[in-house]
PDB file of C-alpha atoms in Angstrom:
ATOM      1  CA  UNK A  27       0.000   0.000   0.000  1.00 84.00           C
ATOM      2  CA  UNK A  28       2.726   2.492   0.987  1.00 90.00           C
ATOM      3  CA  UNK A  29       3.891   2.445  -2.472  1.00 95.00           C
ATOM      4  CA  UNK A  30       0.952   3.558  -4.021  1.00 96.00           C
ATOM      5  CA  UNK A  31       0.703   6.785  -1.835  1.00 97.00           C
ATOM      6  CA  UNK A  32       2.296   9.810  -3.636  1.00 97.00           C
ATOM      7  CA  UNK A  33       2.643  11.865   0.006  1.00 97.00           C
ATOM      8  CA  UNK A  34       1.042  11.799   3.019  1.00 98.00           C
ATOM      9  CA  UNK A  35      -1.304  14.770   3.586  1.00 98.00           C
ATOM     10  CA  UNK A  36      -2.163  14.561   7.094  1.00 98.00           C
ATOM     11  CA  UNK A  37      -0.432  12.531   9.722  1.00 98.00           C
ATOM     12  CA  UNK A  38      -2.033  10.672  12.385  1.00 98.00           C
ATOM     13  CA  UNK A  39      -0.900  13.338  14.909  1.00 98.00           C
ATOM     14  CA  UNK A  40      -2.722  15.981  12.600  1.00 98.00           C
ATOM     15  CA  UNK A  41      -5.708  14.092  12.948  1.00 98.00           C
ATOM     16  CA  UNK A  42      -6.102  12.760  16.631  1.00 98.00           C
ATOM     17  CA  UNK A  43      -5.850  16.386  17.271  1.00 98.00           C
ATOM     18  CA  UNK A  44      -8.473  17.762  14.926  1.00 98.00           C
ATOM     19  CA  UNK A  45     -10.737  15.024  16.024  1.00 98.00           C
ATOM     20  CA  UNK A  46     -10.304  16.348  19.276  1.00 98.00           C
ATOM     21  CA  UNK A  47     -10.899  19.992  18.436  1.00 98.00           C
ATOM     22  CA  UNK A  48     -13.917  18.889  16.976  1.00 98.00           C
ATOM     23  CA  UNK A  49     -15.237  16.487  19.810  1.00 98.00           C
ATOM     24  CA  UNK A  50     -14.510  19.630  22.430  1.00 98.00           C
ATOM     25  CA  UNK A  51     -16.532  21.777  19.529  1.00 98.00           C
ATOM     26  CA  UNK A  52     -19.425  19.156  19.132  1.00 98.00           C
ATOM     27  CA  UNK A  53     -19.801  18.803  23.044  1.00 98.00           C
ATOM     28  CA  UNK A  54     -19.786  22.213  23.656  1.00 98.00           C
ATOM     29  CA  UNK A  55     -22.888  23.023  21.052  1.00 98.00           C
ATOM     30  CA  UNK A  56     -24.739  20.039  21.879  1.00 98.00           C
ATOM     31  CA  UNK A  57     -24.707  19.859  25.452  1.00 97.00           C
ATOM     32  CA  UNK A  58     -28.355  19.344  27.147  1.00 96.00           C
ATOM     33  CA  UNK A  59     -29.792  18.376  23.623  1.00 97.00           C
ATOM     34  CA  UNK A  60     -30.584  15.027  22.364  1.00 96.00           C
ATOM     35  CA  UNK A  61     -27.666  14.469  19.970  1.00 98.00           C
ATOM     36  CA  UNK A  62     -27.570  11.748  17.413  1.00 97.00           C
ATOM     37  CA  UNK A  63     -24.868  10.995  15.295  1.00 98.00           C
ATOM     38  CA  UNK A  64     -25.003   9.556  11.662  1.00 97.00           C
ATOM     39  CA  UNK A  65     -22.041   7.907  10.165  1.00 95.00           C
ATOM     40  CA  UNK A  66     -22.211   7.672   6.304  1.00 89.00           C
ATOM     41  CA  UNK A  67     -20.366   3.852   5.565  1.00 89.00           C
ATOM     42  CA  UNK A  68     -18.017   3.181   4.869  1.00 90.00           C
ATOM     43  CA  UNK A  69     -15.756   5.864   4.874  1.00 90.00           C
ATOM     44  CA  UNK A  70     -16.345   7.958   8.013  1.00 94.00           C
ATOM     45  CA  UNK A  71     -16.603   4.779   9.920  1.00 95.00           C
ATOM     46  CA  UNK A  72     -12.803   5.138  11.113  1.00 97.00           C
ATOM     47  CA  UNK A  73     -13.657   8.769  11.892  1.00 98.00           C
ATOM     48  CA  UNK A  74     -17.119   8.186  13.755  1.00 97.00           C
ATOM     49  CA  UNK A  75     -15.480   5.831  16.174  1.00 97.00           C
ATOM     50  CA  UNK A  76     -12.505   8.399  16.990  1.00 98.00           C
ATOM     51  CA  UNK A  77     -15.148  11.066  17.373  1.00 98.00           C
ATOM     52  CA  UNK A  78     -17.457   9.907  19.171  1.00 97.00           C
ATOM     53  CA  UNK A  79     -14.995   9.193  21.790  1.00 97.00           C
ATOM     54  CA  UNK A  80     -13.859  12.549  21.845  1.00 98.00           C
ATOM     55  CA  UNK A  81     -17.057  13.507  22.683  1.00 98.00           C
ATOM     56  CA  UNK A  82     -17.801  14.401  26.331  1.00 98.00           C
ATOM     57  CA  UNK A  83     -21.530  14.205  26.325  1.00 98.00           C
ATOM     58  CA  UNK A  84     -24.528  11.920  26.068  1.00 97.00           C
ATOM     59  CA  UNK A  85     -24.713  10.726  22.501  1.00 97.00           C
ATOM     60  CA  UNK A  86     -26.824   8.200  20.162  1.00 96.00           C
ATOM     61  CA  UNK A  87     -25.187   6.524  17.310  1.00 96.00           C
ATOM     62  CA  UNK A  88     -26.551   5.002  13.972  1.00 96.00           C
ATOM     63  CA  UNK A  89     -25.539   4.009  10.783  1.00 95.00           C
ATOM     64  CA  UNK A  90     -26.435   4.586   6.700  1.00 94.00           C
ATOM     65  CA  UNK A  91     -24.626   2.900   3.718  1.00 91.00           C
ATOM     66  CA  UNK A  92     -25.160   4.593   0.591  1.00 86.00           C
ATOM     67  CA  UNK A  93     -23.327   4.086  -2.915  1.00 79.00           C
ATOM     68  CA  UNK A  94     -22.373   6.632  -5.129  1.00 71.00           C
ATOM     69  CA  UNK A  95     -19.022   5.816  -6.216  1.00 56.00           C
ATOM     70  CA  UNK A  96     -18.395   1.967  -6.889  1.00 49.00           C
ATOM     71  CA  UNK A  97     -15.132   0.811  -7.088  1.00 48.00           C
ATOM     72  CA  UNK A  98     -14.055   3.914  -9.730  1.00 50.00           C
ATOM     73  CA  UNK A  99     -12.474   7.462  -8.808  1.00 51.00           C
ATOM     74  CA  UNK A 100     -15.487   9.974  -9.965  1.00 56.00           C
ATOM     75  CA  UNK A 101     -19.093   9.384  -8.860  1.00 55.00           C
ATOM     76  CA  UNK A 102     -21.640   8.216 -10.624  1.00 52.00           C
ATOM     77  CA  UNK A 103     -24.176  10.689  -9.766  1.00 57.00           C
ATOM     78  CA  UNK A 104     -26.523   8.075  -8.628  1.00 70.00           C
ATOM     79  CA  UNK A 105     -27.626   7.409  -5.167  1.00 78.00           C
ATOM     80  CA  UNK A 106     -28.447   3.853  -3.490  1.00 83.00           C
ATOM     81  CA  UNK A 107     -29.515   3.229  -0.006  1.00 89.00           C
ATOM     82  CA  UNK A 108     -27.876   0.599   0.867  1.00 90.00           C
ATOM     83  CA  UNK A 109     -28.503   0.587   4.652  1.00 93.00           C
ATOM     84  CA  UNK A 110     -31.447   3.007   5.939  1.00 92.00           C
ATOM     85  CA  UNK A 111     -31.411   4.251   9.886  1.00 94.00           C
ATOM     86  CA  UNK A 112     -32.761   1.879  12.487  1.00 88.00           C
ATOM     87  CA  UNK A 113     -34.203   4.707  14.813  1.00 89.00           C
ATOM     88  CA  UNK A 114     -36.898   7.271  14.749  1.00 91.00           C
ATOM     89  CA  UNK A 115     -35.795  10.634  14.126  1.00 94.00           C
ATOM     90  CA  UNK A 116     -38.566  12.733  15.184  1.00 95.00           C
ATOM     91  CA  UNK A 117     -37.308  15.300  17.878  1.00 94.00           C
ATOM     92  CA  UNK A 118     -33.297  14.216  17.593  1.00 97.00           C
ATOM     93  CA  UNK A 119     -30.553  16.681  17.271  1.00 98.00           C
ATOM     94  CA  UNK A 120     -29.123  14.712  13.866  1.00 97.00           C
ATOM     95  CA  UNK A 121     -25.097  14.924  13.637  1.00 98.00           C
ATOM     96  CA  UNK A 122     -24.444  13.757   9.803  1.00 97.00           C
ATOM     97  CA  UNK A 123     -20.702  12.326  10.310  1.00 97.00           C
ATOM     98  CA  UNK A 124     -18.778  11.990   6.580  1.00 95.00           C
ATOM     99  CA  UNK A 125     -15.213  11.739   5.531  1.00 95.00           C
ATOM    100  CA  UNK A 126     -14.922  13.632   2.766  1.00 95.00           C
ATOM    101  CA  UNK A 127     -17.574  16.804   1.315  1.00 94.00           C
ATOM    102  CA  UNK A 128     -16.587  16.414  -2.479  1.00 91.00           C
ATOM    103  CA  UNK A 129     -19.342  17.495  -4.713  1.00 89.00           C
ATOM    104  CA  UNK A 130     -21.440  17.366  -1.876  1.00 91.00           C
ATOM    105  CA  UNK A 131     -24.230  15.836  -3.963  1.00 89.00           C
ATOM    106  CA  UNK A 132     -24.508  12.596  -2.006  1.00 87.00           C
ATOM    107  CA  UNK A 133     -24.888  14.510   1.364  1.00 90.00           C
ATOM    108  CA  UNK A 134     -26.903  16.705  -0.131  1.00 91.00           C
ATOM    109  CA  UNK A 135     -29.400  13.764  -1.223  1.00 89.00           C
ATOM    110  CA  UNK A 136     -28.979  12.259   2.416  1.00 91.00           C
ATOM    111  CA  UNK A 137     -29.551  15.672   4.107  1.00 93.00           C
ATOM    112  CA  UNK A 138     -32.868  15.757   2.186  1.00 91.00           C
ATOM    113  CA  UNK A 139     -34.031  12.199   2.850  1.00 91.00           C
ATOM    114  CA  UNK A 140     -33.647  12.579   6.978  1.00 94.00           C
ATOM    115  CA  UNK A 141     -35.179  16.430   6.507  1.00 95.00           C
ATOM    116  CA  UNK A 142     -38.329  14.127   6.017  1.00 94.00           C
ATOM    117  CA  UNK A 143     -37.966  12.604   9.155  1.00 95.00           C
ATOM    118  CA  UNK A 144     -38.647  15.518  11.260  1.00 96.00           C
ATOM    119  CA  UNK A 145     -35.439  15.672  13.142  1.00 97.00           C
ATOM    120  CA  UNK A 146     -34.947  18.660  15.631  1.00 97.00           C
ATOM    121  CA  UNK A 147     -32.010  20.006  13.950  1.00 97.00           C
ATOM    122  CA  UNK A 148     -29.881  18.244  11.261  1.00 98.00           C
ATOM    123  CA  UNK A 149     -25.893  19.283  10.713  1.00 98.00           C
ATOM    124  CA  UNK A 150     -23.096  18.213   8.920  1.00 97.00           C
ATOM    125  CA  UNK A 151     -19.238  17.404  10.215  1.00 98.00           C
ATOM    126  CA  UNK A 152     -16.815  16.380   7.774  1.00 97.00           C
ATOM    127  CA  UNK A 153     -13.185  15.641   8.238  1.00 98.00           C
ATOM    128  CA  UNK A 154     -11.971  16.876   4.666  1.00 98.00           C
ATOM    129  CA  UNK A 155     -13.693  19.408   2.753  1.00 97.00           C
ATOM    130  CA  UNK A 156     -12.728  19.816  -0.880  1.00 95.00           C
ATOM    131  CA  UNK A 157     -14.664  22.677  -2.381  1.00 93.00           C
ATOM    132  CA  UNK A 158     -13.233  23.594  -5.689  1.00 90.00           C
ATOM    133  CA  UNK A 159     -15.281  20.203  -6.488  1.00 88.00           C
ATOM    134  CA  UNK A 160     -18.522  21.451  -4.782  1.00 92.00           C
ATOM    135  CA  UNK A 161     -21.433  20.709  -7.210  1.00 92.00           C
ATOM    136  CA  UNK A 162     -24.393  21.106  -4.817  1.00 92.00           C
ATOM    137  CA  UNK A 163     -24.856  23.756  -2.494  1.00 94.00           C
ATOM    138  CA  UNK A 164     -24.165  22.674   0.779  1.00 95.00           C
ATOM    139  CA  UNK A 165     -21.350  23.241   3.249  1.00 95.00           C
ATOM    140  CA  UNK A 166     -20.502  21.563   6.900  1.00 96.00           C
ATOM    141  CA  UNK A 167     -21.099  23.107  10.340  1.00 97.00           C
ATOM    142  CA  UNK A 168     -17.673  21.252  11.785  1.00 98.00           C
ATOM    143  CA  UNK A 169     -14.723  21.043   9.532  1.00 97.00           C
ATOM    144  CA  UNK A 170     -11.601  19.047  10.065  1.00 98.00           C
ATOM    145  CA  UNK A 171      -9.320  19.965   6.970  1.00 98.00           C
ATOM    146  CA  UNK A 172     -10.024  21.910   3.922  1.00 97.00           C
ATOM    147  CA  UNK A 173      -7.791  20.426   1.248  1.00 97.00           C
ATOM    148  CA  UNK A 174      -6.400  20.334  -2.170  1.00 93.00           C
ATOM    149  CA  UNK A 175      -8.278  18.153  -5.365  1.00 92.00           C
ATOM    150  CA  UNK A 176      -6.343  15.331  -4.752  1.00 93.00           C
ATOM    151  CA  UNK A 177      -7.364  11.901  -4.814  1.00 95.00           C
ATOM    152  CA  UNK A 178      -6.791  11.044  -1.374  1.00 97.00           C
ATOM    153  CA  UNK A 179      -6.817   7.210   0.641  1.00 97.00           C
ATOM    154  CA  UNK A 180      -6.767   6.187   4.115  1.00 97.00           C
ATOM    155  CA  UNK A 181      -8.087   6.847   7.998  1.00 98.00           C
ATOM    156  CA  UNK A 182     -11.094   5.159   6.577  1.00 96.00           C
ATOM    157  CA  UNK A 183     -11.239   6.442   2.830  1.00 96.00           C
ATOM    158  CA  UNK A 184     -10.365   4.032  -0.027  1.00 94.00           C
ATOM    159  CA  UNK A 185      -9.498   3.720  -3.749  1.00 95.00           C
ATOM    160  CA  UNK A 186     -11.742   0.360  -5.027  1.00 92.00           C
ATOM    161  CA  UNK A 187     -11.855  -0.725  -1.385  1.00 92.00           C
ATOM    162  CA  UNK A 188      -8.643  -0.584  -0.444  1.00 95.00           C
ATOM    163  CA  UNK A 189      -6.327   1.813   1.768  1.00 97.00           C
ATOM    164  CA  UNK A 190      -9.058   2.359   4.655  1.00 96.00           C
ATOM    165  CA  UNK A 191      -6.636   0.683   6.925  1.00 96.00           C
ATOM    166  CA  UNK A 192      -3.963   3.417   6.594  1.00 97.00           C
ATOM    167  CA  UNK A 193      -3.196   5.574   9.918  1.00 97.00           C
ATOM    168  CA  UNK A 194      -2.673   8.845   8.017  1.00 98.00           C
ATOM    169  CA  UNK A 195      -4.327  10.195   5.005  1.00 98.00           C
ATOM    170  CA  UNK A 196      -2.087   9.966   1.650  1.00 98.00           C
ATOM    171  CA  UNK A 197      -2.736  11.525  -1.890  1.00 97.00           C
ATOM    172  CA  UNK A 198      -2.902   8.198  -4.268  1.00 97.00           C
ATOM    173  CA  UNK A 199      -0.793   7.783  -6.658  1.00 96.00           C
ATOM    174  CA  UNK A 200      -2.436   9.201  -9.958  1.00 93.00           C
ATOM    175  CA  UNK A 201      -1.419   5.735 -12.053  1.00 94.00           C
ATOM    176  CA  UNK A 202      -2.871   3.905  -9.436  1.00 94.00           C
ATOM    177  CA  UNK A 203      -6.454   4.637 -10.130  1.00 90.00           C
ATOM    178  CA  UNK A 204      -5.753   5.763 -13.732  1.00 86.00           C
ATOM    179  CA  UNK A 205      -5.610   9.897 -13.208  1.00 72.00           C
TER     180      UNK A 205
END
């Protein structure tokens, strides 16, 4: 895997601490509310479970798969549910957890699908934002990193199902996945 990565971006130092920024951010703003946290599989998984134990406060957790991307570098631009929420959202404080805001039209869809849900409040943390690809308009409440258009693996994101298992985050190689 090393091989493949061009550079690392961000090194696991970087991120333990920005996870922790954010879970001092997130407990702060949510204390005394009913917060429930989202993580958007499979990619923020790795992120969720560092978060939400940086968080100091109460929290519920659940989980939605959706596909967008398949095992190729661009998305499709069409969105499966894969895995729908187990728990009624009427009345919670949602917390939409992702790894990466992109063209932000798959959290955009998602946003729009739990809106009919009548949560109390729905908001979006993301651990990389890259906005010169933004297609939809929507932007997140916490923000980890804002980075460059690179194609970018590990801490949970992957090229064709691989890399999620890498500590840091690393631009890919552009041969790798044909750039």
């Amino acid at each position: 895997m090393e091989k493949d990565i061009l550079r690392v971006l961000l090194t696991e130092e970087e991120l333990s601490r920005k996870v922790g920024e954010l879970g001092a951010a997130i407990s702060a703003d949510y204390a005394g509310k009913n917060l429930m946290m989202v993580s958007v599989l499979k990619g923020s998984v790795v992120f969720m479970a560092d978060l939400m134990r940086a968080i100091t406060i109460p929290c519920r957790i659940d989980f939605m798969s959706v596909s967008s991307y398949g095992s190729g570098a661009k998305t499709s631009g069409v969105v499966k549910i894969l895995k729908d929420l187990d728990i009624n959202l009427e009345g919670l404080d949602l917390l939409i957890i992702e790894d990466i805001l992109d063209s932000g039209l798959t959290l955009s869809y998602i946003k729009q699908i739990l809106e009919d849900r009548h949560p109390h409040s729905i908001r979006l943390c993301t651990l990389l934002d890259k906005p010169d690809r933004r297609q939809a308009d929507i932007a997140a409440n916490y923000k980890g990193f804002e980075i460059p258009d690179e194609f970018v693996v590990g801490y949970g994101l992957d090229y064709a199902e691989c890399y999620r298992n890498l500590p840091y985050i690393g631009i890919l190689k552009p041969e790798v996945y044909g750039g």
